[in-house]
Coordinates of C-alpha atoms and ligand atoms in Angstrom, one line a residue:
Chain A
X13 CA 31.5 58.6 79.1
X14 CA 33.5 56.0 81.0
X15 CA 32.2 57.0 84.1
X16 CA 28.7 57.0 82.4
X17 CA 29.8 53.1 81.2
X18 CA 30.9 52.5 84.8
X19 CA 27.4 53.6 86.3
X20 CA 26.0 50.7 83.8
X21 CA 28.3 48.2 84.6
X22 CA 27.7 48.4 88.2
X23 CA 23.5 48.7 87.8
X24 CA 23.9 45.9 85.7
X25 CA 25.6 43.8 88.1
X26 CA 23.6 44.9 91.0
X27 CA 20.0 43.3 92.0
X28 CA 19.1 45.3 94.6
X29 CA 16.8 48.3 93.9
X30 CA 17.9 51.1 96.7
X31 CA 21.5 50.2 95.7
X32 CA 20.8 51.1 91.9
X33 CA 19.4 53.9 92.9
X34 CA 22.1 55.1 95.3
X35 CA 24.4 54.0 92.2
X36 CA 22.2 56.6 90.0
X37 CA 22.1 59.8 92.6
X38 CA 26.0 59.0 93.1
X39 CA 26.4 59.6 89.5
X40 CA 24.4 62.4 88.8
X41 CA 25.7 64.1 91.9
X42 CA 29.3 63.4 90.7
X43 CA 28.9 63.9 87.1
X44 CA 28.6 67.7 85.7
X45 CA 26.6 69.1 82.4
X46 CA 26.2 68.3 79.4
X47 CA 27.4 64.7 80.5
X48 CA 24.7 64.2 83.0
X49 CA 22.1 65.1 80.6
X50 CA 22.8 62.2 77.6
X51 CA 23.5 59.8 80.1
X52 CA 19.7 60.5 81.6
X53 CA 18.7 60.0 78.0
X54 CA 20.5 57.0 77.5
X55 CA 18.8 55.7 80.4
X56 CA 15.6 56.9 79.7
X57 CA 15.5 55.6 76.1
X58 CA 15.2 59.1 74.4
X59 CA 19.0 58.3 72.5
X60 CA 18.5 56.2 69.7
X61 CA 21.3 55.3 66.7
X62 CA 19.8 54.8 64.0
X63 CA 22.9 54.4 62.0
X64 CA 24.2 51.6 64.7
X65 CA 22.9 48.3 63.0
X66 CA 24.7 45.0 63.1
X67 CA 25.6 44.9 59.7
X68 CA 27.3 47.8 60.2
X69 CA 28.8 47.3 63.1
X70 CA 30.1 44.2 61.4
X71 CA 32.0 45.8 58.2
X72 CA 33.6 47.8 60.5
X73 CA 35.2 45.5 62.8
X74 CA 36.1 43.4 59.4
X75 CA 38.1 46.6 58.5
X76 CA 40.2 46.7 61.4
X77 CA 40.8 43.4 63.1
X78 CA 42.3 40.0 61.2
X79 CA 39.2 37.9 60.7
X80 CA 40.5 34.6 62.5
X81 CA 41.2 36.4 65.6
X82 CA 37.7 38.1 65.7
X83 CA 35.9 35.0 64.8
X84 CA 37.3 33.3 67.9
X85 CA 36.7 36.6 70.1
X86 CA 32.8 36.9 69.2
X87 CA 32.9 32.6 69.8
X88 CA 34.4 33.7 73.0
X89 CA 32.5 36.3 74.2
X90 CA 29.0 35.4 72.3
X91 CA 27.8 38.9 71.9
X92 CA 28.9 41.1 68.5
X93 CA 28.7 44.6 70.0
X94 CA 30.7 43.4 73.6
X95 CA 33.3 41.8 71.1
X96 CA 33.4 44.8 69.0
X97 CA 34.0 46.7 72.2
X98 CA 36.7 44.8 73.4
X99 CA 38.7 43.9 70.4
X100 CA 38.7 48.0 68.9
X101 CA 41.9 49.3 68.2
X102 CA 43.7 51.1 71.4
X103 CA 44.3 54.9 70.4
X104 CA 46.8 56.6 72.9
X105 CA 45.4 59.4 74.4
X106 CA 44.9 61.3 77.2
X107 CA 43.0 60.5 80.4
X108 CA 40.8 63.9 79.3
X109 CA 39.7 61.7 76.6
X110 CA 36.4 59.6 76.9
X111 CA 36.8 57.3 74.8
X112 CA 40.4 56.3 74.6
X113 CA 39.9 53.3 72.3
X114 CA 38.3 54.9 69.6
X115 CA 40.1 55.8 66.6
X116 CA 38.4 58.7 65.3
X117 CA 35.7 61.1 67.7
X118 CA 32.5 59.4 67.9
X119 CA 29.4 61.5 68.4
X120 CA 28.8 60.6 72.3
X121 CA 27.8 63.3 74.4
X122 CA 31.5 64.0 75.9
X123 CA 32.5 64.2 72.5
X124 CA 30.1 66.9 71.7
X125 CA 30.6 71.2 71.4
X126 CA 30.6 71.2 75.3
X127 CA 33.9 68.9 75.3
X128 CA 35.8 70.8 72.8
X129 CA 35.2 73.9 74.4
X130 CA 36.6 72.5 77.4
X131 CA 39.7 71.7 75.6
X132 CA 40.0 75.2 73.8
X133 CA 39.1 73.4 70.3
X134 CA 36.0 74.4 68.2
X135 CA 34.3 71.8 66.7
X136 CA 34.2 70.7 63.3
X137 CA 30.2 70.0 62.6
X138 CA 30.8 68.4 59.1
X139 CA 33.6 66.5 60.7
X140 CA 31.5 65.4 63.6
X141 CA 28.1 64.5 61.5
X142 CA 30.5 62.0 58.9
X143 CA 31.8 60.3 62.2
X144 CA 28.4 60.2 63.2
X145 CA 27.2 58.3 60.6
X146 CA 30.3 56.1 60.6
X147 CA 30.3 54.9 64.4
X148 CA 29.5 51.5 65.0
X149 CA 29.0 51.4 68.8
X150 CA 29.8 54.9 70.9
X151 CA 29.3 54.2 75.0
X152 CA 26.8 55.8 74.6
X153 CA 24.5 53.7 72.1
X154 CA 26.3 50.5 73.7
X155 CA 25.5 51.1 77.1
X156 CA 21.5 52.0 76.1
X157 CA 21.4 48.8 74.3
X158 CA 22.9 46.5 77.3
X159 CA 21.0 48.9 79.7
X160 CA 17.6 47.8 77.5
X161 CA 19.2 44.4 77.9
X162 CA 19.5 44.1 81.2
X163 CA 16.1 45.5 82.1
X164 CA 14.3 42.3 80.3
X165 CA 16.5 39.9 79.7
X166 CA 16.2 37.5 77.1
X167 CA 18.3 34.3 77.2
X168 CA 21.5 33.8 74.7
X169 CA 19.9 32.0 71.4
X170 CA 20.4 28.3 71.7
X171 CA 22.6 28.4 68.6
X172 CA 25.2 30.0 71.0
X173 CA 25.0 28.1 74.6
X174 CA 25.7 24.7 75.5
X175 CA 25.4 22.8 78.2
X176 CA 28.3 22.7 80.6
X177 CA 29.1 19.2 82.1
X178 CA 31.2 21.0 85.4
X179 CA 27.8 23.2 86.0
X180 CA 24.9 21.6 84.2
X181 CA 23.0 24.4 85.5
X182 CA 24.5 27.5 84.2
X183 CA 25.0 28.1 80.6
X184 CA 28.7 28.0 79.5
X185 CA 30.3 30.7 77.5
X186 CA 31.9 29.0 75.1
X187 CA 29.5 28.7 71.8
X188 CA 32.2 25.8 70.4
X189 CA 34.2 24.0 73.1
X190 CA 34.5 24.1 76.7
X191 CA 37.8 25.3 78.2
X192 CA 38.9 22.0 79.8
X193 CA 39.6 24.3 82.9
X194 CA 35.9 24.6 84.1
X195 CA 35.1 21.8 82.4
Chain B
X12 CA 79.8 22.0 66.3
X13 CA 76.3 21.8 65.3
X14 CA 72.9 23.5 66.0
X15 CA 70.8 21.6 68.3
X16 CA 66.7 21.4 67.3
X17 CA 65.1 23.1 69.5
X18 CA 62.7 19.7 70.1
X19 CA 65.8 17.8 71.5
X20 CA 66.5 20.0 73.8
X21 CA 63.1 20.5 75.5
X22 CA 60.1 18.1 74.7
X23 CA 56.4 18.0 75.9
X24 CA 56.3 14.8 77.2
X25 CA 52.9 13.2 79.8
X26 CA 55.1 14.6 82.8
X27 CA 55.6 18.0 81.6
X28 CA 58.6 19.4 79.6
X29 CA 61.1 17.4 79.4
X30 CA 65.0 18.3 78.9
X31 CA 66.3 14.8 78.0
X32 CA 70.2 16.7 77.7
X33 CA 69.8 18.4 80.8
X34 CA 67.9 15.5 82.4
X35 CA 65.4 17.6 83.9
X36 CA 61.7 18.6 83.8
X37 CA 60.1 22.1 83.8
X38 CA 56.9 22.4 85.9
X39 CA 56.3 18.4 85.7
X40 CA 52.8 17.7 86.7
X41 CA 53.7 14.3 87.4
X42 CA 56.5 13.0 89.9
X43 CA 59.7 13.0 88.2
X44 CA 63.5 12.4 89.6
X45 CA 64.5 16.4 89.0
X46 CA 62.1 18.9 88.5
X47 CA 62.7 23.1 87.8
X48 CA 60.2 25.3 89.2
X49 CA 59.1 28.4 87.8
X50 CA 56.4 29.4 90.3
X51 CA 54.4 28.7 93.4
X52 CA 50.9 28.2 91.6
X53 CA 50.1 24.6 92.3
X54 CA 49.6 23.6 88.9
X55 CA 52.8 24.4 88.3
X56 CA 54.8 23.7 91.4
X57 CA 53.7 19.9 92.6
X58 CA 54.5 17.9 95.6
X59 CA 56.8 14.6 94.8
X60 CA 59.7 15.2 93.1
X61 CA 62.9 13.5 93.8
X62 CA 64.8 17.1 93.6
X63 CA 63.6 20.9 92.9
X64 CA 65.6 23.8 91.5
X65 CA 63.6 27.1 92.1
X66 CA 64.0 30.3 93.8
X67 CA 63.5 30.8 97.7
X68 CA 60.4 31.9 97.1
X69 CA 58.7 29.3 95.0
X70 CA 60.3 26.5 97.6
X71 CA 59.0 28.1 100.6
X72 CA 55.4 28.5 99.3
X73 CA 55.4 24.8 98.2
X74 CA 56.6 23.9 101.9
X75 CA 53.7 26.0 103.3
X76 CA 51.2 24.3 101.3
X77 CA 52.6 20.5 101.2
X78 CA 54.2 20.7 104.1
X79 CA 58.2 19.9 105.0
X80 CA 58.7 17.0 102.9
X81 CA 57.2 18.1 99.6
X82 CA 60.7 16.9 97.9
X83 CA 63.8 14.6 98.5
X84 CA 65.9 17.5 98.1
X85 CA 65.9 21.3 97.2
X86 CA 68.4 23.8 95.7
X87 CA 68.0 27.7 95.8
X88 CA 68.8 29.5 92.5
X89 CA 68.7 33.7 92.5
X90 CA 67.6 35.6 89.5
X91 CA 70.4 36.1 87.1
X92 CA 72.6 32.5 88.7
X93 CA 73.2 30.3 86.1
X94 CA 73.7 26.3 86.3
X95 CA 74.8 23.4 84.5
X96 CA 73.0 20.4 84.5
X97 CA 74.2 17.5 82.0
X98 CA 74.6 19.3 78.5
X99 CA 72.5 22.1 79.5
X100 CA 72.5 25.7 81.2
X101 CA 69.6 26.7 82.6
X102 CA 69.3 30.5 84.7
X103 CA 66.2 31.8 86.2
X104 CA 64.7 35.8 85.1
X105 CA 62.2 37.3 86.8
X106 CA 58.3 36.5 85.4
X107 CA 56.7 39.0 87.0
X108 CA 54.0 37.0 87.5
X109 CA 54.4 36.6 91.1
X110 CA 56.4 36.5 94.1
X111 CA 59.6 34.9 92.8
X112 CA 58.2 33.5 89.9
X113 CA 60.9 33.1 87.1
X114 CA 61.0 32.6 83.3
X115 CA 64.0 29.6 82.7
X116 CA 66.3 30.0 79.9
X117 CA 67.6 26.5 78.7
X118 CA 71.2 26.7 76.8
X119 CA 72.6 23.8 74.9
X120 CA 75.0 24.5 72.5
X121 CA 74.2 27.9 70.9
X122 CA 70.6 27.5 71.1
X123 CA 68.4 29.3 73.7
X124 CA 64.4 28.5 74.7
X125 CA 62.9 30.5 76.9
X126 CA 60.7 28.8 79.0
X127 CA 58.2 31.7 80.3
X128 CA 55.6 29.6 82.8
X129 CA 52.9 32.3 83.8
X130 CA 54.1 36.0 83.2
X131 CA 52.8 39.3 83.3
X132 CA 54.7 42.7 81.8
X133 CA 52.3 45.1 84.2
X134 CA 53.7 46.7 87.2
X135 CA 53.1 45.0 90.2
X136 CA 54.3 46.4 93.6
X137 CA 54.4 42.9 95.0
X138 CA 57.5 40.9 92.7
X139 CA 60.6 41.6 90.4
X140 CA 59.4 43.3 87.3
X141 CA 59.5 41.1 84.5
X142 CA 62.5 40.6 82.2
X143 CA 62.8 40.3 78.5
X144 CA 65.2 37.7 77.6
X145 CA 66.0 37.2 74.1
X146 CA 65.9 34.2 72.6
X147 CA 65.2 32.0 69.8
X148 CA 62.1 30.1 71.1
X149 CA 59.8 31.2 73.2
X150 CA 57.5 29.4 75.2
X151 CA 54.7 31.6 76.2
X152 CA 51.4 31.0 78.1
X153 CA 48.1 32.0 76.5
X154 CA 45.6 32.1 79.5
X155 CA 44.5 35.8 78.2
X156 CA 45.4 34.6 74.6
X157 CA 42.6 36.8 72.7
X158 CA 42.6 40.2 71.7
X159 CA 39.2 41.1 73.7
X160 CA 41.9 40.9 76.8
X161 CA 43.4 43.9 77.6
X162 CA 43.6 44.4 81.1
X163 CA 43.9 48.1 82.0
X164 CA 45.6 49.5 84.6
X165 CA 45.1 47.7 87.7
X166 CA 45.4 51.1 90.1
X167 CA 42.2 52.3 87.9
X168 CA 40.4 48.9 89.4
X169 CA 41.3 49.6 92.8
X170 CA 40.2 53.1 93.0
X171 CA 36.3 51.6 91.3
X172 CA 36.8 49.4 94.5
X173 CA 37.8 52.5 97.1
X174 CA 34.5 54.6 95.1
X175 CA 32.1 51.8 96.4
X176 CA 33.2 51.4 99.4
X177 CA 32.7 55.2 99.9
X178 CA 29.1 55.0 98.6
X179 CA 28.1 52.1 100.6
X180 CA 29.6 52.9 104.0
X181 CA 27.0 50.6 105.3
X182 CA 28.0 47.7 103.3
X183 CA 30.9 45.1 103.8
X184 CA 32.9 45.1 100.6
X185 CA 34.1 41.1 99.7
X186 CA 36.7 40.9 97.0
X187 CA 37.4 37.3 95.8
X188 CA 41.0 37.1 94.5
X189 CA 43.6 34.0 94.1
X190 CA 45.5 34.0 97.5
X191 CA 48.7 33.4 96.1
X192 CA 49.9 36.2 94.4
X193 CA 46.4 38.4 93.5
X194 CA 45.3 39.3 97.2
X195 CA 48.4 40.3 98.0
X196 CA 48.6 42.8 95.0
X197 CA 45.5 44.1 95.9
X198 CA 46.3 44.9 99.2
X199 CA 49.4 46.3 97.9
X200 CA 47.1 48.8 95.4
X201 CA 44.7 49.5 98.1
X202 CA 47.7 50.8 100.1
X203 CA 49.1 52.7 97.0
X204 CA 45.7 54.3 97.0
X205 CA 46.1 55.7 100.0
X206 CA 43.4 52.9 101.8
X207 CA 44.9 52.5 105.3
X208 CA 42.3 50.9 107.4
X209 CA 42.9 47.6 108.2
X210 CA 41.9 45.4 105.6
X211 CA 40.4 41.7 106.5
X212 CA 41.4 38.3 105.5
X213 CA 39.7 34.8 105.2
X214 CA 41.2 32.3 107.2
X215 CA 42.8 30.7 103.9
X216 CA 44.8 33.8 103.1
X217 CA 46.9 34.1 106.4
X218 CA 49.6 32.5 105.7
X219 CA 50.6 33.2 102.1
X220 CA 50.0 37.2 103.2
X221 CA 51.9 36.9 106.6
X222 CA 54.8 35.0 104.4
X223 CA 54.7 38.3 101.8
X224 CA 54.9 40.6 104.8
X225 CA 58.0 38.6 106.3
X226 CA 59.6 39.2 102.5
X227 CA 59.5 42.7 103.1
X228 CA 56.6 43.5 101.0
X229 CA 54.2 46.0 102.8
X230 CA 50.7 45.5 103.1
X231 CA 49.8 47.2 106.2
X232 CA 47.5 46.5 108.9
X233 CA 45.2 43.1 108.4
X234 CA 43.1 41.4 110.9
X235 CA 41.8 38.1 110.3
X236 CA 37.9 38.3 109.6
X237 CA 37.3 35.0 111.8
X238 CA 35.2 36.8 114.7
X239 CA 34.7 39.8 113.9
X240 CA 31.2 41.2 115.0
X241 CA 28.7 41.4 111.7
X242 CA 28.4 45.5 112.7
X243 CA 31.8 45.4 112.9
X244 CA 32.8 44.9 109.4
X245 CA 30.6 47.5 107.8
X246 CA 32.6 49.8 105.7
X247 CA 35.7 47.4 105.8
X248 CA 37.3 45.5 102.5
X249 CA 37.8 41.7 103.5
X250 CA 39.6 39.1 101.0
X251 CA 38.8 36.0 100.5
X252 CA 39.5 33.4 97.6
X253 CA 37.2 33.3 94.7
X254 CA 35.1 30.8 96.0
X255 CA 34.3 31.9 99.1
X256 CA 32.1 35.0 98.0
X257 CA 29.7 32.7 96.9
X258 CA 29.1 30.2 99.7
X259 CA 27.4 30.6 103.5
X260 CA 31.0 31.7 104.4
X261 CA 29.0 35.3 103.3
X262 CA 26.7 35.4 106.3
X263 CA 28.9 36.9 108.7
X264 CA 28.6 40.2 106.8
X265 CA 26.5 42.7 106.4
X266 CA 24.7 43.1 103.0
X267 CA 27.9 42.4 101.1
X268 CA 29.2 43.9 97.8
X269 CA 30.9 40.8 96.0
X270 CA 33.9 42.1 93.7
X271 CA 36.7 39.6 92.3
X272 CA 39.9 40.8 91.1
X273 CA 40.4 39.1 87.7
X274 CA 41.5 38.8 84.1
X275 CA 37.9 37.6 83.4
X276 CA 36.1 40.0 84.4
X277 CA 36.5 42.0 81.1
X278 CA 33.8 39.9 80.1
X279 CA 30.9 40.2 81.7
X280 CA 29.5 37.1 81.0
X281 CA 31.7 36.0 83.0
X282 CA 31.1 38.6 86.2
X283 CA 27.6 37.4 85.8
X284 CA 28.0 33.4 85.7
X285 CA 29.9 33.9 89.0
X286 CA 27.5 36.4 90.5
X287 CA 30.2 39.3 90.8
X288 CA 28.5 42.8 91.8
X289 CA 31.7 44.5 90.8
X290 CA 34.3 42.9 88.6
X291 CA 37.5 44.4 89.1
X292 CA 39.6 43.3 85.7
X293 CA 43.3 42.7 87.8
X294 CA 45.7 39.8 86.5
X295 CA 48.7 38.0 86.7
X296 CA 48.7 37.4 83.6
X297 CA 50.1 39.0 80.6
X298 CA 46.9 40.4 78.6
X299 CA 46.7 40.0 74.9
X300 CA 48.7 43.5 73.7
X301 CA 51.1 42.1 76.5
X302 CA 51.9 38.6 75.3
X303 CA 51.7 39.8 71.6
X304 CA 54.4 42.9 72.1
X305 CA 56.9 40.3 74.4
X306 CA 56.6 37.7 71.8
X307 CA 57.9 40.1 69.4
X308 CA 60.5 41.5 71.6
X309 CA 62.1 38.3 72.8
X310 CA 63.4 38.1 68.9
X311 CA 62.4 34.9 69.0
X312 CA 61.9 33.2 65.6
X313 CA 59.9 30.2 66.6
X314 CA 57.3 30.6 69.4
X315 CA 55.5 27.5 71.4
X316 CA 51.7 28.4 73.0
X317 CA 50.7 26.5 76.1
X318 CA 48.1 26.7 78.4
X319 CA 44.7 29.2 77.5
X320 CA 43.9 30.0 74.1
X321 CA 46.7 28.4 72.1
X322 CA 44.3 29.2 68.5
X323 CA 44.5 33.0 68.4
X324 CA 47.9 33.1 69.6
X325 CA 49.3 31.1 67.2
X326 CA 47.7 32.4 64.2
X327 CA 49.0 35.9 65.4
X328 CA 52.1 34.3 65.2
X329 CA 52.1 33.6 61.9
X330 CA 50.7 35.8 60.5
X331 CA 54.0 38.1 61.9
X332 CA 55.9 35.6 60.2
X333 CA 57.2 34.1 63.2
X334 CA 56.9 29.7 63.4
X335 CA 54.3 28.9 65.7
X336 CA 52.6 25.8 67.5
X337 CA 50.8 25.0 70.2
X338 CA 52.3 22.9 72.9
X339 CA 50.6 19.7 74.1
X340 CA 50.5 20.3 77.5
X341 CA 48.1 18.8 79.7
X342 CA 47.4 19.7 84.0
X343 CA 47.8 23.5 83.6
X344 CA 44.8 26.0 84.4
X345 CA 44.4 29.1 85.2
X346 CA 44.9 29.0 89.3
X347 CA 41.8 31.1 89.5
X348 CA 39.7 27.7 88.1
X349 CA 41.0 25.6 90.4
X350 CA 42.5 27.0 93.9
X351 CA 44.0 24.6 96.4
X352 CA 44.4 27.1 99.1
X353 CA 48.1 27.3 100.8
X354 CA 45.9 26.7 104.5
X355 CA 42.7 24.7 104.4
X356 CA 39.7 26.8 103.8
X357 CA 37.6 25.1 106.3
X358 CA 39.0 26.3 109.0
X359 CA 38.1 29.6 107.8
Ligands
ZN5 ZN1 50.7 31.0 87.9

């Protein structure tokens, strides 16, 4: 799935058409079963979370991270499920892994009967639908959202950008202050 | 004999920190009669003093950017040398930050601060790995001084870099980086990737590189990207500082990818404001599992945040139990924010 996150990252960032697409045959070329196969639902919009709401995603941030160090992250960053993201706990793991910051297995794809096989471990299906219910933002549901996201998108609400003096003509990141260095 | 405050030994002052004992400043952004250097960045390292103490290193870079004359006089200290000056000791440890850039401990009486500058605990092929020093304050840098930085390993970046430029043969690859310090660890990766075409420079990053490469640090075959034929450059990886991949500078190659090797880039926001096709999160700096585990392993009971995001750094802090505050400290950035090139870009 981090290749999978990769392959959004860089369509996100790119605005050329042909090079998306060369990005999206390099992927599916590179990328093997059953990996392949959510990632063209993800993209396609046939994944959906229903579990994954803000609220949600919220309480379980709350229960892992000190709250003054997350409310300055999200001021940061301005988007709740990037600053989940970035700020959830570090498991050490494997490279194997896809997921390596996750605490517990999240339902993604990679995660799924066709990566425990791989590693020689049979799945545990009530184990694997609690975590289901409990995940707040797999790759997987992530990535569709900023993949929806970046195919119309919609401008920061004005609650969270502010004008920066250094370049009046591009919103600032910072919801609260300006960093005096850009500034 | 009695325990000095840690305040009168070393003391934010308009000029920088100031050791009124020792009669020095560290990293003075103002001209002052002695200064102590930690690094080459020019926000720390600033023409004008009366006399510098730094390493080799640090003094050579500021004569290639201000020229001979950057300082009535200079005096080499090594890693590991210690000297008195006034009531004080001071010895330089590596900072691994960048090429000889050094963390000053300050000794008066049995009290010890740490003055860190910029430091990063990451391997980087380029400088002396950094050292932990213990002591009872440290003063540690904040730049990355939230927990959504975590950097990653920075061989990980390089090889997203080598996959693009092996999908888009027909593409010049651009990667903005800081020229002091950053290209050159780039360079370095792309080599310890196994990259050995010659990689291309902007005019701006000749003479920091070529001074690497006369330290012994190898970075293979580079070619200046000044005349090169637009055909040419297809398929090749030029670097350039961060503010070059945005301007007309760009023309001269053909439909390039725009990468920039930073600390930033974990958040995309900020790969978008700067209109980065492929953010490649690389830093000098420690990240935020980096500054929070060397805090706690310097033993330090009192800690001092400058520079970045004092807030976040600080409450960590104490909440460890540890006395924390942030230092007023004004004239330091991040070098990425505000470049002054070693050579002037124009020529470039
Ligand atoms: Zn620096």
């Amino acid at each position: 799935m981090n290749r999978f996150a990769e392959l959004l990252d860089r369509l996100a960032y790119e605005p050329g058409r042909n090079n998306k697409l060369r990005l999206i045959t390099g992927y599916f070329r590179e990328v093997g079963d059953p990996d392949r196969g959510y990632a063209l639902a993800a993209l396609t919009g046939a994944l959906s979370f229903k579990h994954a709401k803000p609220a949600l995603i919220r309480d379980l941030i709350a229960a892992r991270t000190d709250e003054v160090l997350f409310g300055l992250s999200y001021d940061y960053v301005g988007d709740l499920s990037e600053t989940v993201a970035l700020m959830w706990p570090r498991r050490v793991l494997g490279h194997d892994e896809s997921f390596p910051s996750h605490p517990s297995p999240p339902p993604s794809p990679a995660r799924g009967e066709g990566a425990h096989r791989r590693r020689g471990v049979h799945p545990d299906p009530s184990r694997q639908r609690l975590n289901r219910a409990k995940t707040p933002a797999s790759d997987c549901s992530r990535a569709s959202r900023w993949y929806r996201r970046e195919r119309a998108p919609r401008p920061a609400p004005a609650s969270r950008r502010h004008r920066c003096r250094a370049r009046p003509s591009r919103d600032c990141l910072r919801a609260r202050r300006c960093r005096t260095r850009h500034c | 004999m009695t325990t000095m405050r840690p305040q009168d030994i070393l003391l934010p002052v308009a000029a920088g920190l100031c050791c009124k004992p020792g009669g020095f400043h560290i990293d003075p952004v103002r001209p002052v009669e002695r200064a102590v250097i930690t690094h080459g960045h020019s926000d720390h390292a600033r023409a004008g003093h009366g006399a510098v103490l730094a390493t080799q290193e640090t003094l050579d870079m500021m004569r290639l950017r201000y020229g001979e004359n950057f300082a009535g006089s200079t005096q080499v200290i090594r890693y590991g040398e210690e000297i008195r000056l006034g009531d004080v000791t001071v010895k330089f440890h590596p900072a691994g930050h960048v090429l000889g850039s050094a963390q000053i401990a300050v000794t008066c009486k049995d009290t010890c601060i740490v003055a860190s500058g910029d430091y990063k605990d990451a391997p980087d092929p380029t400088c002396t790995p950094f050292e932990l020093v213990p002591c009872d304050v440290f003063i540690t840098e904040a730049t990355f001084g939230l927990p959504v930085f975590r950097h990653g390993d920075a061989s990980d970046e390089v090889k997203k870099l080598l996959a693009s430029v092996a999908l888009f043969p027909e593409r010049a690859h651009l990667v903005g980086a800081y020229s002091l310090g950053k290209a050159q660890r780039v360079i370095a990766l792309l080599r310890q990737a196994g990259y050995d075409a010659p990689i291309y420079l902007h005019g701006a990053m000749e003479a920091i590189t070529h001074y690497y490469q006369s330290r012994g640090i190898e970075l293979g075959e580079l070619r200046p990207a000044k005349g090169v034929k637009k055909a040419a450059l297809a398929g090749t990886i030029t670097l350039a500082p961060p503010s070059a991949t945005s301007d007309l500078w760009t023309r001269r190659f053909p439909d390039p990818v725009t990468a920039f090797a930073s600390g930033w880039m974990r958040v995309r926001a900020r790969a978008r404001q700067r209109g980065i096709e492929l953010p490649l999160v690389i830093s000098d700096h420690a990240d935020w599992d980096g500054l929070t585990a060397t805090i706690a392993a310097t033993g330090a009971g009192e800690i001092w945040v400058t520079h970045g995001q004092e807030d976040a750094l600080v409450h960590w802090c104490r909440s460890k139990g540890l006395k924390a505050q942030p230092l007023d400290l004004v004239g330091y950035g991040d070098e990425e924010e505000s470049e002054t090139p070693i050579q002037d870009e124009a020529e470039a």
